Coordinates of C-alpha atoms in Angstrom, one line a residue:
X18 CA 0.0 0.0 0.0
X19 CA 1.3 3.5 -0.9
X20 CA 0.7 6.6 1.2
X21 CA -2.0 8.8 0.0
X22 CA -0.6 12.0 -1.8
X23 CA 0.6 15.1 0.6
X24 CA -1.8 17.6 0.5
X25 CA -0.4 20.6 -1.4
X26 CA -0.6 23.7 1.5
X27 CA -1.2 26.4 -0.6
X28 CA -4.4 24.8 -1.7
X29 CA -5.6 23.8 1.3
X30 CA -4.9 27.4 2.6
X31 CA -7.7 28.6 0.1
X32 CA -10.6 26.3 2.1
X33 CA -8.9 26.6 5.9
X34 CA -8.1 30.1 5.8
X35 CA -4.3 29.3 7.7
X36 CA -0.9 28.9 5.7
X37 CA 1.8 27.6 7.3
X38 CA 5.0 27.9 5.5
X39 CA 7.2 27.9 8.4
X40 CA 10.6 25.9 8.3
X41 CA 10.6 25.5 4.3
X42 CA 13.9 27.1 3.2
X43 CA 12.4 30.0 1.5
X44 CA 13.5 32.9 -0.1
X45 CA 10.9 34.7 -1.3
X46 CA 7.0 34.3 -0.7
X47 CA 5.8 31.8 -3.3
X48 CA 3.7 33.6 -6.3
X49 CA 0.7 31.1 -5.7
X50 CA 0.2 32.8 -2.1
X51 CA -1.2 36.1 -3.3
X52 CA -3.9 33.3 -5.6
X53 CA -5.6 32.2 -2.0
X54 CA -4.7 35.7 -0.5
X55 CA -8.2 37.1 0.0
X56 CA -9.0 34.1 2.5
X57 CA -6.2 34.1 4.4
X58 CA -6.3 34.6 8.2
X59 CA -3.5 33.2 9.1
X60 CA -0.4 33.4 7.8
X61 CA 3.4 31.9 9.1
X62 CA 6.5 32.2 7.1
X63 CA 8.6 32.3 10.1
X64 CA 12.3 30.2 10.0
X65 CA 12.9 30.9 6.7
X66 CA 15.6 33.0 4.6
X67 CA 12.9 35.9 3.1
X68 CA 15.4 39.3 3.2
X69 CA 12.1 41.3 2.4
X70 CA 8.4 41.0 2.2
X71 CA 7.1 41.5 -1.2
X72 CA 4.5 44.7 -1.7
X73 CA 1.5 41.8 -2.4
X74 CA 1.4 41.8 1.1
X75 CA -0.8 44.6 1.3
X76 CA -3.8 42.5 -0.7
X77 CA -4.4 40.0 2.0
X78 CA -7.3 42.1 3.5
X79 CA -8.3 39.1 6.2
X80 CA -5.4 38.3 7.7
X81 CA -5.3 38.5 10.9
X82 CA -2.5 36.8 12.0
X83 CA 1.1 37.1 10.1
X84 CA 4.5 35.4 11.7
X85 CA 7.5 36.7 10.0
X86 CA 9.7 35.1 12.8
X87 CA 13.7 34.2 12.4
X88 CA 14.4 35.3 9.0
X89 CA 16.6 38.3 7.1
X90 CA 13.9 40.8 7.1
X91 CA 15.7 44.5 7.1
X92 CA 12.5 46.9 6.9
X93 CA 8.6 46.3 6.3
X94 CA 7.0 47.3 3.4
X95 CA 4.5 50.3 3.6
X96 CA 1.7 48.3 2.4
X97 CA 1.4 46.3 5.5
X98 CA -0.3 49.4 6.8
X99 CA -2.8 48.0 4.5
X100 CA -3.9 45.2 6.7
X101 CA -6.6 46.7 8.5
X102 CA -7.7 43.2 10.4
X103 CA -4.0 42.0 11.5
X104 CA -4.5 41.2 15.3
X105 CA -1.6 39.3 15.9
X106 CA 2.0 40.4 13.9
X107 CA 5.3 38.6 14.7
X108 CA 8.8 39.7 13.2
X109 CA 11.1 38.9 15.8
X110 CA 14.9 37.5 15.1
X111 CA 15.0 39.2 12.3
X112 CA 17.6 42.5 11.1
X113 CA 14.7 45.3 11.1
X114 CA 16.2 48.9 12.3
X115 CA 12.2 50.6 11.9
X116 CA 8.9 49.6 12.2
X117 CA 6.9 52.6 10.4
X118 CA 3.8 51.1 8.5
X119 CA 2.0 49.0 11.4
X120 CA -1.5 48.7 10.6
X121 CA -3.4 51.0 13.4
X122 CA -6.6 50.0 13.9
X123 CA -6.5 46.2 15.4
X124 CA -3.0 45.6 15.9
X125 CA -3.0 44.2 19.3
X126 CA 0.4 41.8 19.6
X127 CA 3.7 43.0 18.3
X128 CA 6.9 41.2 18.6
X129 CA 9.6 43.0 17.3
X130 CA 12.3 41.2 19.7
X131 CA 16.0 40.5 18.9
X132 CA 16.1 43.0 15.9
X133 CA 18.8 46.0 15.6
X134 CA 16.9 48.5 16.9
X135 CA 19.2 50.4 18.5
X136 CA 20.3 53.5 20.6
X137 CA 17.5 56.1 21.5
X138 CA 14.6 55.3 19.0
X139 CA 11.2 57.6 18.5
X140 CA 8.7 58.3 15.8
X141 CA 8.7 57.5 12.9
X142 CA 11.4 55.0 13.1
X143 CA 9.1 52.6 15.7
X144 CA 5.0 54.0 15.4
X145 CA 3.6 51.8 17.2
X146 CA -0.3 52.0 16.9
X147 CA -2.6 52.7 19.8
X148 CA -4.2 49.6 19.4
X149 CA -1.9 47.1 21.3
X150 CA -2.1 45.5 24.5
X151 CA 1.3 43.6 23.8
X152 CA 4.9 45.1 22.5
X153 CA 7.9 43.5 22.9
X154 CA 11.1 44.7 22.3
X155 CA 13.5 42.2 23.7
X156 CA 17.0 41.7 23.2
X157 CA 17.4 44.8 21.4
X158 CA 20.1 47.1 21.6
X159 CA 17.7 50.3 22.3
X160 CA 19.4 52.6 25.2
X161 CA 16.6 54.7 25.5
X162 CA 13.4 56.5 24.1
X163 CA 12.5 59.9 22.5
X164 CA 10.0 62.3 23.6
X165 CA 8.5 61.6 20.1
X166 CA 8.2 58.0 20.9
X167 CA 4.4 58.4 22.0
X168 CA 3.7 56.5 25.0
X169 CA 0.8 58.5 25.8
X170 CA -1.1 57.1 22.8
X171 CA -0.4 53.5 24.1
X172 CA -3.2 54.0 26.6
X173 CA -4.3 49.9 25.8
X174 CA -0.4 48.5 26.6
X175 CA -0.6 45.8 28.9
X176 CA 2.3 44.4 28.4
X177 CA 6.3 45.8 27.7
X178 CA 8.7 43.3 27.0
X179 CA 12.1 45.0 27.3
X180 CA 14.3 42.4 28.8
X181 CA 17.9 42.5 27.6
X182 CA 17.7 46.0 26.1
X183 CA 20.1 48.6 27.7
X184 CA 17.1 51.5 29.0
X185 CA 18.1 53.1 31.7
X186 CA 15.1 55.1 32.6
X187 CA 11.6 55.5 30.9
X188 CA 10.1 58.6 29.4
X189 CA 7.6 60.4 31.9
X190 CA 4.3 60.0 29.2
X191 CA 4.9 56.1 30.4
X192 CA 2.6 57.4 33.2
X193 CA -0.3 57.4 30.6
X194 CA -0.2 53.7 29.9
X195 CA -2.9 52.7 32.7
X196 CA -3.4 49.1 31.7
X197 CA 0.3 48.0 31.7
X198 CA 1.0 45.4 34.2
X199 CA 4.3 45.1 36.5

């Protein structure tokens, strides 16, 4: 008896509404992606060798949950602001310096630990959208934070992951963020 045929991914993607591409020794996105892209909720492309996110990224209007994790990203491309229903966005261990087109309005769970972030960063270099309950910033070389940063917008911030970074003290607007837990 032989095994039954392995489901092609991609294809199944287009009925389950998840993608995971994680661990597959890519360099760039596969063109077929951007076919199922308008049912996609989830999407994981994390462990891979992508050094940037193509500009097709900006069509995948459901997505809600996008892991970009461990790979050779150096900057996000400005039509991620596009993805008004992304919940859930993951681009840690990667080489990003600025994180300026988050999507705003849903955005609740950023990971943007171990990237090379680095010295005193503000706006626009890391806008982080008043939507989030969870940033972390991790392992990055960041010794401080701007006035132009904008803590007081992060009013929703439950949780601040800077473990390993070299801050020595926080801005006074951190005073705005209510919700954030100690």
């Amino acid at each position: 008896l032989s095994a039954p045929p392995a489901r092609d991914p991609i294809e199944q993607a287009g009925r389950t509404g998840r993608l995971a591409l994680a661990n597959a020794q890519l360099e760039a996105v596969p063109a077929r992606v951007w076919l199922v892209g308008d049912r996609l909720r989830s999407l994981d492309l994390s462990n891979n060798k992508l050094l940037e996110l193509p500009s097709q990224v900006g069509t995948l209007c459901r997505l809600q949950t996008l892991v970009l994790s461990n790979n050779g990203l150096r900057h996000l491309p400005e039509e991620l602001y596009c993805l008004e229903e992304l919940r859930i966005l993951a681009v840690d261990g990667n080489r990003l310096v600025s994180a300026t087109f988050l999507p705003r309005k849903r955005l609740k769970q950023l990971d943007l630990s171990n990237n090379q972030f680095a010295g005193v960063v503000g706006h626009p270099a890391l806008a982080l959208p008043p939507s989030l309950t969870s940033c972390k910033l991790s392992g990055n070389p960041i010794t401080g934070f701007d006035s132009s940063f904008g803590f007081q917008v992060l009013t929703l911030l439950e949780e601040l992951d800077l473990d390993g970074c070299q801050i020595t003290a926080l801005p006074d607007d951190c005073g705005h963020m209510e919700s954030l837990r100690c």
